[in-house]
Amino acid sequence: MNMLLSLCLAMVAGLVLTRLMKLVQLPNVTGYLIAGLLIGPFCLKWVSGANLESFSTITALALGFIAFSIGGEFKLENIKRIGSRAITITLFQALCATAFVDIALLVAKFPAPIAITLGAIATATAPAATLMVIRQYKAKGIVTQTLLPVVALDDAVGLMVYAISAALAKSMSMGTAMTIKTALVEPMTEIILSLLVGSGIGVLLSLSMRWFQSKANRTCLIITAVLGAVALSQIWSLSSLLVCMMVGATLANIAKNPEPLMELTDRWTPPIFMLFFVISGAELNIAIIPSVGLLGILYLIFRSLGKYFGSYLGAKITHADPAVRKYLGITLLPQAGVAIGMAQMTMGILPQAEATQISAVVLCATLVYELFGPVLTKIALKKAGEIQ
């Protein structure tokens, strides 16, 4: 099918499902994912697998703007207010998710490389779904303020944990020794370079705003910066999420009046976000569900427990608000693009049989988390009194 016609059908399906979601009081992102499932190559086949491959640029761009929007929340005044609390909670929820999954799979006697790799992938949280729910319902409050930096920081922690775990899993599978370079130096280098490149682009973007005053030109500048950030990330093998997040954070802290600048982006990104989630839904193959078995069930259960109890413990240690302790862990369940990306990277690290099994589990988990995660996020924020 023609690519433009496929995009048209994807948007029509997304719009129709949002009306149905409104009737049953579910988040729009859930409707987008269901729409993608229905029209994708594994159901009605209105959008083919070839079409999905051609949509990769849209997916990369959408993730870039999602990260940029999250970075815009990293104002120094907010970080000072939340401070070390967000960092502590991020570390506890990420590492607890890893530990819970690792221990559960090893006790169940699954191969160590598979257990360790899935434990690392368990750290990843989907910022896109969370951000969409917050925007749709205009959530405001201490849980939301804590959630945004935790979700953003989670990617940095996840990249480090994955790099170390993947190196260890590879050495176990191939019988080679893991070195400090592959376990620590390379992942730290990627994270630091991503933050530096993002900061540099953010500074250039902030300075450019002095020369362009109209809303149209400023919108073009922001789009140019995000496009450049995603492109450089791909060329230099950096994390586009971290680069774009740092662009937004730098702009939010250097620009004189950053709020109107961030609003410019918010006005035109909804169609891209809609396509991103519809495409993500279309890529989920429901036929893989029976193949994951006990491995997938344990991953789902213990990742969820790790996220919840890890965030609860981190919040308790930092004396966070009771609402943060009670509800933050629930909002961290969605998982999508970053986890799928980690699973794809595993293909070049572990033997094909193990990598294929890991990929099947992650895709199945993504289906479950992305369909039910946004709903649980909405419920948690509503019970916390942050959605009116």
mmCIF file of C-alpha atoms in Angstrom:
data_model
loop_
_atom_site.group_PDB
_atom_site.id
_atom_site.type_symbol
_atom_site.label_atom_id
_atom_site.label_comp_id
_atom_site.label_asym_id
_atom_site.label_seq_id
_atom_site.Cartn_x
_atom_site.Cartn_y
_atom_site.Cartn_z
ATOM 1 C CA MET A 1 0.000 0.000 0.000
ATOM 2 C CA ASN A 2 1.105 3.577 -0.668
ATOM 3 C CA MET A 3 3.026 4.950 2.362
ATOM 4 C CA LEU A 4 1.019 8.183 2.560
ATOM 5 C CA LEU A 5 -2.247 6.264 2.397
ATOM 6 C CA SER A 6 -1.005 4.001 5.191
ATOM 7 C CA LEU A 7 -0.238 7.058 7.321
ATOM 8 C CA CYS A 8 -3.704 8.398 6.554
ATOM 9 C CA LEU A 9 -5.333 5.130 7.653
ATOM 10 C CA ALA A 10 -3.205 5.083 10.798
ATOM 11 C CA MET A 11 -4.387 8.559 11.787
ATOM 12 C CA VAL A 12 -8.020 7.800 10.958
ATOM 13 C CA ALA A 13 -7.879 4.644 13.084
ATOM 14 C CA GLY A 14 -6.229 6.564 15.930
ATOM 15 C CA LEU A 15 -8.878 9.306 15.839
ATOM 16 C CA VAL A 16 -11.768 6.821 15.776
ATOM 17 C CA LEU A 17 -10.371 4.866 18.715
ATOM 18 C CA THR A 18 -9.935 8.029 20.796
ATOM 19 C CA ARG A 19 -13.696 8.558 20.608
ATOM 20 C CA LEU A 20 -14.290 5.000 21.770
ATOM 21 C CA MET A 21 -11.758 5.423 24.585
ATOM 22 C CA LYS A 22 -13.562 8.550 25.735
ATOM 23 C CA LEU A 23 -16.782 6.560 26.087
ATOM 24 C CA VAL A 24 -15.095 4.020 28.379
ATOM 25 C CA GLN A 25 -12.916 6.682 30.080
ATOM 26 C CA LEU A 26 -9.553 5.261 29.023
ATOM 27 C CA PRO A 27 -6.425 7.260 27.979
ATOM 28 C CA ASN A 28 -5.980 8.140 24.302
ATOM 29 C CA VAL A 29 -2.664 6.288 24.148
ATOM 30 C CA THR A 30 -4.454 3.006 24.836
ATOM 31 C CA GLY A 31 -6.741 3.723 21.902
ATOM 32 C CA TYR A 32 -3.786 4.473 19.637
ATOM 33 C CA LEU A 33 -2.167 1.139 20.489
ATOM 34 C CA ILE A 34 -5.383 -0.800 19.916
ATOM 35 C CA ALA A 35 -5.848 1.022 16.609
ATOM 36 C CA GLY A 36 -2.366 -0.041 15.556
ATOM 37 C CA LEU A 37 -3.031 -3.640 16.542
ATOM 38 C CA LEU A 38 -6.207 -3.709 14.438
ATOM 39 C CA ILE A 39 -4.815 -2.197 11.237
ATOM 40 C CA GLY A 40 -1.335 -3.758 11.503
ATOM 41 C CA PRO A 41 0.146 -6.679 9.576
ATOM 42 C CA PHE A 42 -0.818 -9.153 12.310
ATOM 43 C CA CYS A 43 -4.568 -8.404 12.229
ATOM 44 C CA LEU A 44 -6.472 -6.630 9.415
ATOM 45 C CA LYS A 45 -3.238 -6.037 7.442
ATOM 46 C CA TRP A 46 -4.226 -2.557 6.263
ATOM 47 C CA VAL A 47 -0.642 -1.528 7.051
ATOM 48 C CA SER A 48 2.023 -3.954 5.829
ATOM 49 C CA GLY A 49 5.346 -4.868 7.375
ATOM 50 C CA ALA A 50 7.105 -2.983 4.584
ATOM 51 C CA ASN A 51 5.132 0.142 5.473
ATOM 52 C CA LEU A 52 6.152 -0.197 9.116
ATOM 53 C CA GLU A 53 9.833 -0.324 8.141
ATOM 54 C CA SER A 54 9.415 2.903 6.189
ATOM 55 C CA PHE A 55 7.928 4.555 9.286
ATOM 56 C CA SER A 56 11.161 4.199 11.291
ATOM 57 C CA THR A 57 12.016 7.870 10.766
ATOM 58 C CA ILE A 58 8.678 8.934 12.256
ATOM 59 C CA THR A 59 9.308 6.720 15.281
ATOM 60 C CA ALA A 60 12.801 8.133 15.826
ATOM 61 C CA LEU A 61 11.517 11.694 15.459
ATOM 62 C CA ALA A 62 8.635 11.111 17.864
ATOM 63 C CA LEU A 63 10.975 9.677 20.506
ATOM 64 C CA GLY A 64 13.208 12.714 20.016
ATOM 65 C CA PHE A 65 10.384 15.156 20.708
ATOM 66 C CA ILE A 66 9.180 13.080 23.652
ATOM 67 C CA ALA A 67 12.654 13.250 25.188
ATOM 68 C CA PHE A 68 12.865 16.976 24.368
ATOM 69 C CA SER A 69 9.567 17.597 26.192
ATOM 70 C CA ILE A 70 10.724 15.648 29.235
ATOM 71 C CA GLY A 71 13.997 17.578 29.245
ATOM 72 C CA GLY A 72 11.985 20.783 29.360
ATOM 73 C CA GLU A 73 10.813 19.752 32.825
ATOM 74 C CA PHE A 74 14.401 19.673 34.108
ATOM 75 C CA LYS A 75 14.489 23.247 35.342
ATOM 76 C CA LEU A 76 17.083 23.891 38.014
ATOM 77 C CA GLU A 77 14.433 25.271 40.336
ATOM 78 C CA ASN A 78 12.450 22.034 40.046
ATOM 79 C CA ILE A 79 15.558 19.889 40.479
ATOM 80 C CA LYS A 80 16.555 21.874 43.567
ATOM 81 C CA ARG A 81 13.086 21.394 44.991
ATOM 82 C CA ILE A 82 13.060 17.651 44.336
ATOM 83 C CA GLY A 83 16.860 17.366 44.551
ATOM 84 C CA SER A 84 18.460 14.067 45.349
ATOM 85 C CA ARG A 85 15.026 12.543 45.909
ATOM 86 C CA ALA A 86 14.444 11.889 42.200
ATOM 87 C CA ILE A 87 17.914 10.394 41.774
ATOM 88 C CA THR A 88 17.492 8.113 44.786
ATOM 89 C CA ILE A 89 14.039 6.917 43.706
ATOM 90 C CA THR A 90 15.282 6.344 40.144
ATOM 91 C CA LEU A 91 18.180 4.196 41.321
ATOM 92 C CA PHE A 92 16.045 2.149 43.700
ATOM 93 C CA GLN A 93 13.201 1.446 41.260
ATOM 94 C CA ALA A 94 15.565 0.616 38.366
ATOM 95 C CA LEU A 95 17.928 -1.605 40.351
ATOM 96 C CA CYS A 96 15.087 -3.335 42.219
ATOM 97 C CA ALA A 97 13.401 -4.181 38.910
ATOM 98 C CA THR A 98 16.693 -5.667 37.688
ATOM 99 C CA ALA A 99 17.292 -7.604 40.895
ATOM 100 C CA PHE A 100 13.727 -8.954 41.115
ATOM 101 C CA VAL A 101 13.763 -10.224 37.508
ATOM 102 C CA ASP A 102 17.312 -11.621 37.752
ATOM 103 C CA ILE A 103 16.609 -13.543 40.956
ATOM 104 C CA ALA A 104 13.205 -14.845 39.824
ATOM 105 C CA LEU A 105 14.516 -16.162 36.489
ATOM 106 C CA LEU A 106 17.660 -17.668 37.979
ATOM 107 C CA VAL A 107 15.653 -19.415 40.718
ATOM 108 C CA ALA A 108 13.349 -20.763 37.989
ATOM 109 C CA LYS A 109 16.534 -22.156 36.370
ATOM 110 C CA PHE A 110 16.431 -20.195 33.132
ATOM 111 C CA PRO A 111 19.837 -19.711 31.419
ATOM 112 C CA ALA A 112 21.890 -17.022 33.167
ATOM 113 C CA PRO A 113 22.502 -14.923 29.986
ATOM 114 C CA ILE A 114 18.740 -14.690 29.350
ATOM 115 C CA ALA A 115 17.980 -13.888 33.007
ATOM 116 C CA ILE A 116 20.658 -11.202 33.260
ATOM 117 C CA THR A 117 19.706 -9.546 29.971
ATOM 118 C CA LEU A 118 15.986 -9.462 30.745
ATOM 119 C CA GLY A 119 16.803 -8.077 34.187
ATOM 120 C CA ALA A 120 18.624 -5.174 32.548
ATOM 121 C CA ILE A 121 15.803 -4.538 30.061
ATOM 122 C CA ALA A 122 13.377 -4.448 33.022
ATOM 123 C CA THR A 123 14.835 -1.072 34.021
ATOM 124 C CA ALA A 124 13.422 0.660 30.930
ATOM 125 C CA THR A 125 10.276 2.739 31.310
ATOM 126 C CA ALA A 126 8.264 4.250 28.449
ATOM 127 C CA PRO A 127 8.359 8.045 28.806
ATOM 128 C CA ALA A 128 6.029 8.500 25.833
ATOM 129 C CA ALA A 129 2.988 6.789 27.334
ATOM 130 C CA THR A 130 3.471 8.505 30.684
ATOM 131 C CA LEU A 131 3.884 11.933 29.083
ATOM 132 C CA MET A 132 0.778 11.443 26.933
ATOM 133 C CA VAL A 133 -1.386 10.608 29.965
ATOM 134 C CA ILE A 134 -0.046 13.607 31.898
ATOM 135 C CA ARG A 135 -0.719 15.928 28.963
ATOM 136 C CA GLN A 136 -4.165 14.577 28.159
ATOM 137 C CA TYR A 137 -5.467 14.927 31.709
ATOM 138 C CA LYS A 138 -3.323 17.973 32.631
ATOM 139 C CA ALA A 139 -2.048 16.179 35.726
ATOM 140 C CA LYS A 140 -0.401 18.414 38.331
ATOM 141 C CA GLY A 141 0.985 17.643 41.760
ATOM 142 C CA ILE A 142 3.868 16.168 43.702
ATOM 143 C CA VAL A 143 3.569 12.704 42.108
ATOM 144 C CA THR A 144 3.669 14.187 38.595
ATOM 145 C CA GLN A 145 6.571 16.484 39.515
ATOM 146 C CA THR A 146 8.529 13.507 40.833
ATOM 147 C CA LEU A 147 7.499 11.186 37.994
ATOM 148 C CA LEU A 148 8.848 13.261 35.086
ATOM 149 C CA PRO A 149 12.485 13.488 36.234
ATOM 150 C CA VAL A 150 12.421 9.854 37.402
ATOM 151 C CA VAL A 151 11.235 8.675 33.967
ATOM 152 C CA ALA A 152 13.875 10.793 32.255
ATOM 153 C CA LEU A 153 16.732 9.713 34.552
ATOM 154 C CA ASP A 154 15.585 6.112 34.209
ATOM 155 C CA ASP A 155 16.958 5.945 30.653
ATOM 156 C CA ALA A 156 20.471 6.913 31.762
ATOM 157 C CA VAL A 157 20.440 4.301 34.528
ATOM 158 C CA GLY A 158 18.909 1.726 32.180
ATOM 159 C CA LEU A 159 21.617 2.247 29.557
ATOM 160 C CA MET A 160 24.357 1.679 32.115
ATOM 161 C CA VAL A 161 22.726 -1.400 33.624
ATOM 162 C CA TYR A 162 22.041 -2.865 30.173
ATOM 163 C CA ALA A 163 25.580 -2.274 28.935
ATOM 164 C CA ILE A 164 27.088 -3.972 31.992
ATOM 165 C CA SER A 165 24.569 -6.848 31.991
ATOM 166 C CA ALA A 166 24.841 -7.415 28.228
ATOM 167 C CA ALA A 167 28.634 -7.614 28.484
ATOM 168 C CA LEU A 168 28.342 -10.121 31.327
ATOM 169 C CA ALA A 169 25.725 -12.169 29.444
ATOM 170 C CA LYS A 170 27.906 -12.212 26.326
ATOM 171 C CA SER A 171 30.917 -13.438 28.261
ATOM 172 C CA MET A 172 28.793 -16.215 29.798
ATOM 173 C CA SER A 173 27.437 -17.317 26.425
ATOM 174 C CA MET A 174 30.768 -17.226 24.601
ATOM 175 C CA GLY A 175 33.040 -18.154 27.486
ATOM 176 C CA THR A 176 35.078 -14.933 27.199
ATOM 177 C CA ALA A 177 36.163 -12.648 30.012
ATOM 178 C CA MET A 178 34.337 -9.376 30.620
ATOM 179 C CA THR A 179 36.671 -6.366 30.681
ATOM 180 C CA ILE A 180 36.361 -3.031 32.466
ATOM 181 C CA LYS A 181 36.279 -1.350 29.063
ATOM 182 C CA THR A 182 33.200 -3.196 27.819
ATOM 183 C CA ALA A 183 31.416 -3.179 31.191
ATOM 184 C CA LEU A 184 32.035 0.389 32.377
ATOM 185 C CA VAL A 185 34.122 2.585 30.075
ATOM 186 C CA GLU A 186 32.076 2.180 26.886
ATOM 187 C CA PRO A 187 28.614 2.696 28.449
ATOM 188 C CA MET A 188 29.820 5.669 30.523
ATOM 189 C CA THR A 189 31.414 7.194 27.424
ATOM 190 C CA GLU A 190 28.140 6.891 25.515
ATOM 191 C CA ILE A 191 26.164 8.542 28.312
ATOM 192 C CA ILE A 192 28.638 11.399 28.832
ATOM 193 C CA LEU A 193 28.977 12.107 25.091
ATOM 194 C CA SER A 194 25.182 12.059 24.691
ATOM 195 C CA LEU A 195 24.792 14.647 27.447
ATOM 196 C CA LEU A 196 27.599 16.833 26.051
ATOM 197 C CA VAL A 197 26.235 16.792 22.488
ATOM 198 C CA GLY A 198 22.732 17.572 23.760
ATOM 199 C CA SER A 199 24.050 20.452 25.875
ATOM 200 C CA GLY A 200 25.909 21.894 22.888
ATOM 201 C CA ILE A 201 22.834 21.785 20.647
ATOM 202 C CA GLY A 202 20.743 23.249 23.467
ATOM 203 C CA VAL A 203 23.126 26.191 23.890
ATOM 204 C CA LEU A 204 23.080 26.898 20.137
ATOM 205 C CA LEU A 205 19.281 26.698 20.141
ATOM 206 C CA SER A 206 19.002 29.108 23.071
ATOM 207 C CA LEU A 207 21.370 31.622 21.434
ATOM 208 C CA SER A 208 19.485 31.371 18.128
ATOM 209 C CA MET A 209 16.264 32.392 19.861
ATOM 210 C CA ARG A 210 17.707 35.904 20.287
ATOM 211 C CA TRP A 211 17.830 36.369 16.509
ATOM 212 C CA PHE A 212 14.409 34.903 15.703
ATOM 213 C CA GLN A 213 11.416 36.378 17.505
ATOM 214 C CA SER A 214 8.363 35.147 15.582
ATOM 215 C CA LYS A 215 6.545 32.007 16.711
ATOM 216 C CA ALA A 216 6.892 30.451 13.263
ATOM 217 C CA ASN A 217 10.668 30.880 13.151
ATOM 218 C CA ARG A 218 11.118 29.698 16.723
ATOM 219 C CA THR A 219 9.047 26.602 15.999
ATOM 220 C CA CYS A 220 11.270 25.903 12.983
ATOM 221 C CA LEU A 221 14.368 26.347 15.159
ATOM 222 C CA ILE A 222 13.154 23.807 17.726
ATOM 223 C CA ILE A 223 12.259 21.286 15.013
ATOM 224 C CA THR A 224 15.680 21.805 13.413
ATOM 225 C CA ALA A 225 17.438 21.253 16.743
ATOM 226 C CA VAL A 226 15.584 18.008 17.468
ATOM 227 C CA LEU A 227 16.127 16.730 13.915
ATOM 228 C CA GLY A 228 19.828 17.483 14.213
ATOM 229 C CA ALA A 229 20.025 15.852 17.648
ATOM 230 C CA VAL A 230 18.391 12.627 16.422
ATOM 231 C CA ALA A 231 20.566 12.569 13.286
ATOM 232 C CA LEU A 232 23.835 13.067 15.185
ATOM 233 C CA SER A 233 22.797 10.405 17.682
ATOM 234 C CA GLN A 234 22.359 7.908 14.870
ATOM 235 C CA ILE A 235 25.622 8.889 13.150
ATOM 236 C CA TRP A 236 27.719 8.811 16.329
ATOM 237 C CA SER A 237 25.924 5.835 17.951
ATOM 238 C CA LEU A 238 24.707 7.885 20.916
ATOM 239 C CA SER A 239 21.451 7.712 22.855
ATOM 240 C CA SER A 240 18.968 9.921 21.012
ATOM 241 C CA LEU A 241 16.773 9.959 24.121
ATOM 242 C CA LEU A 242 19.551 11.388 26.279
ATOM 243 C CA VAL A 243 20.726 13.836 23.598
ATOM 244 C CA CYS A 244 17.239 15.250 22.948
ATOM 245 C CA MET A 245 16.439 15.295 26.656
ATOM 246 C CA MET A 246 19.545 17.408 27.264
ATOM 247 C CA VAL A 247 18.583 19.781 24.425
ATOM 248 C CA GLY A 248 15.249 20.438 26.146
ATOM 249 C CA ALA A 249 16.838 20.742 29.599
ATOM 250 C CA THR A 250 19.451 23.219 28.366
ATOM 251 C CA LEU A 251 16.843 25.351 26.608
ATOM 252 C CA ALA A 252 14.602 25.335 29.701
ATOM 253 C CA ASN A 253 17.430 26.621 31.891
ATOM 254 C CA ILE A 254 19.185 29.086 29.554
ATOM 255 C CA ALA A 255 16.272 30.738 27.724
ATOM 256 C CA LYS A 256 14.802 33.802 29.427
ATOM 257 C CA ASN A 257 11.185 32.692 29.090
ATOM 258 C CA PRO A 258 11.173 28.969 28.248
ATOM 259 C CA GLU A 259 7.491 28.157 28.881
ATOM 260 C CA PRO A 260 6.152 29.722 25.643
ATOM 261 C CA LEU A 261 8.959 27.998 23.715
ATOM 262 C CA MET A 262 7.983 24.580 25.028
ATOM 263 C CA GLU A 263 4.323 25.340 24.250
ATOM 264 C CA LEU A 264 5.261 25.938 20.607
ATOM 265 C CA THR A 265 6.358 22.312 20.371
ATOM 266 C CA ASP A 266 3.284 21.033 22.176
ATOM 267 C CA ARG A 267 1.001 22.586 19.549
ATOM 268 C CA TRP A 268 2.204 20.573 16.559
ATOM 269 C CA THR A 269 3.556 17.307 18.030
ATOM 270 C CA PRO A 270 0.207 15.537 18.800
ATOM 271 C CA PRO A 271 -0.089 14.070 15.251
ATOM 272 C CA ILE A 272 3.470 12.692 15.477
ATOM 273 C CA PHE A 273 2.798 11.188 18.900
ATOM 274 C CA MET A 274 -0.423 9.642 17.620
ATOM 275 C CA LEU A 275 1.402 8.036 14.686
ATOM 276 C CA PHE A 276 4.157 6.828 17.011
ATOM 277 C CA PHE A 277 1.741 4.901 19.202
ATOM 278 C CA VAL A 278 -0.352 3.583 16.310
ATOM 279 C CA ILE A 279 2.854 2.349 14.635
ATOM 280 C CA SER A 280 4.013 0.820 17.946
ATOM 281 C CA GLY A 281 0.696 -1.007 18.229
ATOM 282 C CA ALA A 282 0.958 -2.261 14.649
ATOM 283 C CA GLU A 283 4.397 -3.739 15.391
ATOM 284 C CA LEU A 284 3.081 -5.887 18.246
ATOM 285 C CA ASN A 285 2.508 -9.451 17.106
ATOM 286 C CA ILE A 286 -0.166 -11.034 19.318
ATOM 287 C CA ALA A 287 0.780 -14.454 17.925
ATOM 288 C CA ILE A 288 3.945 -14.467 20.061
ATOM 289 C CA ILE A 289 1.991 -14.518 23.335
ATOM 290 C CA PRO A 290 1.693 -18.338 23.597
ATOM 291 C CA SER A 291 5.432 -18.775 22.936
ATOM 292 C CA VAL A 292 6.719 -16.819 25.941
ATOM 293 C CA GLY A 293 5.242 -19.125 28.600
ATOM 294 C CA LEU A 294 6.597 -19.052 32.144
ATOM 295 C CA LEU A 295 9.537 -16.833 31.182
ATOM 296 C CA GLY A 296 7.230 -14.035 30.057
ATOM 297 C CA ILE A 297 4.896 -14.403 33.038
ATOM 298 C CA LEU A 298 7.765 -14.184 35.537
ATOM 299 C CA TYR A 299 9.195 -11.160 33.711
ATOM 300 C CA LEU A 300 5.863 -9.328 33.834
ATOM 301 C CA ILE A 301 5.190 -10.082 37.494
ATOM 302 C CA PHE A 302 8.642 -9.464 38.957
ATOM 303 C CA ARG A 303 9.413 -6.375 36.879
ATOM 304 C CA SER A 304 6.146 -4.852 38.138
ATOM 305 C CA LEU A 305 6.947 -5.797 41.737
ATOM 306 C CA GLY A 306 10.473 -4.414 41.398
ATOM 307 C CA LYS A 307 9.271 -1.094 40.010
ATOM 308 C CA TYR A 308 6.621 -0.682 42.709
ATOM 309 C CA PHE A 309 8.598 -1.722 45.766
ATOM 310 C CA GLY A 310 11.784 -0.061 44.506
ATOM 311 C CA SER A 311 10.066 3.308 44.099
ATOM 312 C CA TYR A 312 8.279 2.840 47.448
ATOM 313 C CA LEU A 313 11.563 2.116 49.226
ATOM 314 C CA GLY A 314 13.351 5.023 47.531
ATOM 315 C CA ALA A 315 10.499 7.388 48.403
ATOM 316 C CA LYS A 316 10.449 6.210 52.006
ATOM 317 C CA ILE A 317 14.206 6.631 52.435
ATOM 318 C CA THR A 318 14.022 10.193 51.071
ATOM 319 C CA HIS A 319 10.934 10.997 53.198
ATOM 320 C CA ALA A 320 8.854 11.752 50.106
ATOM 321 C CA ASP A 321 5.173 12.624 50.255
ATOM 322 C CA PRO A 322 2.924 9.629 51.140
ATOM 323 C CA ALA A 323 1.227 9.959 47.732
ATOM 324 C CA VAL A 324 4.593 9.492 46.027
ATOM 325 C CA ARG A 325 5.284 6.348 48.036
ATOM 326 C CA LYS A 326 1.873 4.897 47.300
ATOM 327 C CA TYR A 327 1.306 5.740 43.646
ATOM 328 C CA LEU A 328 4.625 6.490 41.890
ATOM 329 C CA GLY A 329 5.526 2.841 41.312
ATOM 330 C CA ILE A 330 2.273 2.208 39.442
ATOM 331 C CA THR A 331 3.001 5.026 36.984
ATOM 332 C CA LEU A 332 6.394 3.474 36.105
ATOM 333 C CA LEU A 333 4.977 0.268 34.605
ATOM 334 C CA PRO A 334 4.596 1.312 30.901
ATOM 335 C CA GLN A 335 7.390 -0.058 28.703
ATOM 336 C CA ALA A 336 7.889 0.329 24.959
ATOM 337 C CA GLY A 337 10.480 1.830 22.617
ATOM 338 C CA VAL A 338 13.599 1.779 24.796
ATOM 339 C CA ALA A 339 12.982 -1.814 25.899
ATOM 340 C CA ILE A 340 12.364 -2.938 22.319
ATOM 341 C CA GLY A 341 15.560 -1.164 21.266
ATOM 342 C CA MET A 342 17.523 -3.016 23.956
ATOM 343 C CA ALA A 343 16.005 -6.316 22.813
ATOM 344 C CA GLN A 344 17.029 -5.566 19.225
ATOM 345 C CA MET A 345 20.590 -4.776 20.324
ATOM 346 C CA THR A 346 20.692 -8.209 21.989
ATOM 347 C CA MET A 347 20.519 -9.786 18.516
ATOM 348 C CA GLY A 348 24.131 -8.787 17.927
ATOM 349 C CA ILE A 349 25.331 -9.837 21.379
ATOM 350 C CA LEU A 350 23.841 -13.236 22.264
ATOM 351 C CA PRO A 351 23.299 -16.392 20.165
ATOM 352 C CA GLN A 352 20.252 -16.200 17.923
ATOM 353 C CA ALA A 353 18.152 -18.672 19.927
ATOM 354 C CA GLU A 354 18.596 -16.769 23.189
ATOM 355 C CA ALA A 355 18.197 -13.359 21.529
ATOM 356 C CA THR A 356 14.984 -14.454 19.790
ATOM 357 C CA GLN A 357 13.546 -15.698 23.083
ATOM 358 C CA ILE A 358 14.396 -12.412 24.796
ATOM 359 C CA SER A 359 12.852 -10.426 21.945
ATOM 360 C CA ALA A 360 9.613 -12.439 22.148
ATOM 361 C CA VAL A 361 9.324 -11.825 25.901
ATOM 362 C CA VAL A 362 9.967 -8.089 25.560
ATOM 363 C CA LEU A 363 7.466 -7.679 22.714
ATOM 364 C CA CYS A 364 4.814 -9.594 24.646
ATOM 365 C CA ALA A 365 5.500 -7.542 27.772
ATOM 366 C CA THR A 366 5.309 -4.362 25.718
ATOM 367 C CA LEU A 367 1.870 -5.388 24.485
ATOM 368 C CA VAL A 368 0.631 -5.905 28.038
ATOM 369 C CA TYR A 369 2.335 -2.873 29.592
ATOM 370 C CA GLU A 370 1.383 -0.438 26.838
ATOM 371 C CA LEU A 371 -2.259 -1.515 26.821
ATOM 372 C CA PHE A 372 -2.724 -1.513 30.591
ATOM 373 C CA GLY A 373 0.123 0.732 31.797
ATOM 374 C CA PRO A 374 -1.432 4.051 30.685
ATOM 375 C CA VAL A 375 -4.742 3.041 32.264
ATOM 376 C CA LEU A 376 -3.011 2.266 35.563
ATOM 377 C CA THR A 377 -1.080 5.547 35.323
ATOM 378 C CA LYS A 378 -4.320 7.461 34.932
ATOM 379 C CA ILE A 379 -5.912 5.629 37.894
ATOM 380 C CA ALA A 380 -2.861 6.243 40.107
ATOM 381 C CA LEU A 381 -2.693 9.963 39.297
ATOM 382 C CA LYS A 382 -6.429 10.316 39.813
ATOM 383 C CA LYS A 383 -6.285 8.624 43.219
ATOM 384 C CA ALA A 384 -3.358 10.879 44.107
ATOM 385 C CA GLY A 385 -5.666 13.827 43.406
ATOM 386 C CA GLU A 386 -3.617 15.137 40.478
ATOM 387 C CA ILE A 387 -6.217 14.606 37.748
ATOM 388 C CA GLN A 388 -9.351 16.687 38.169
#
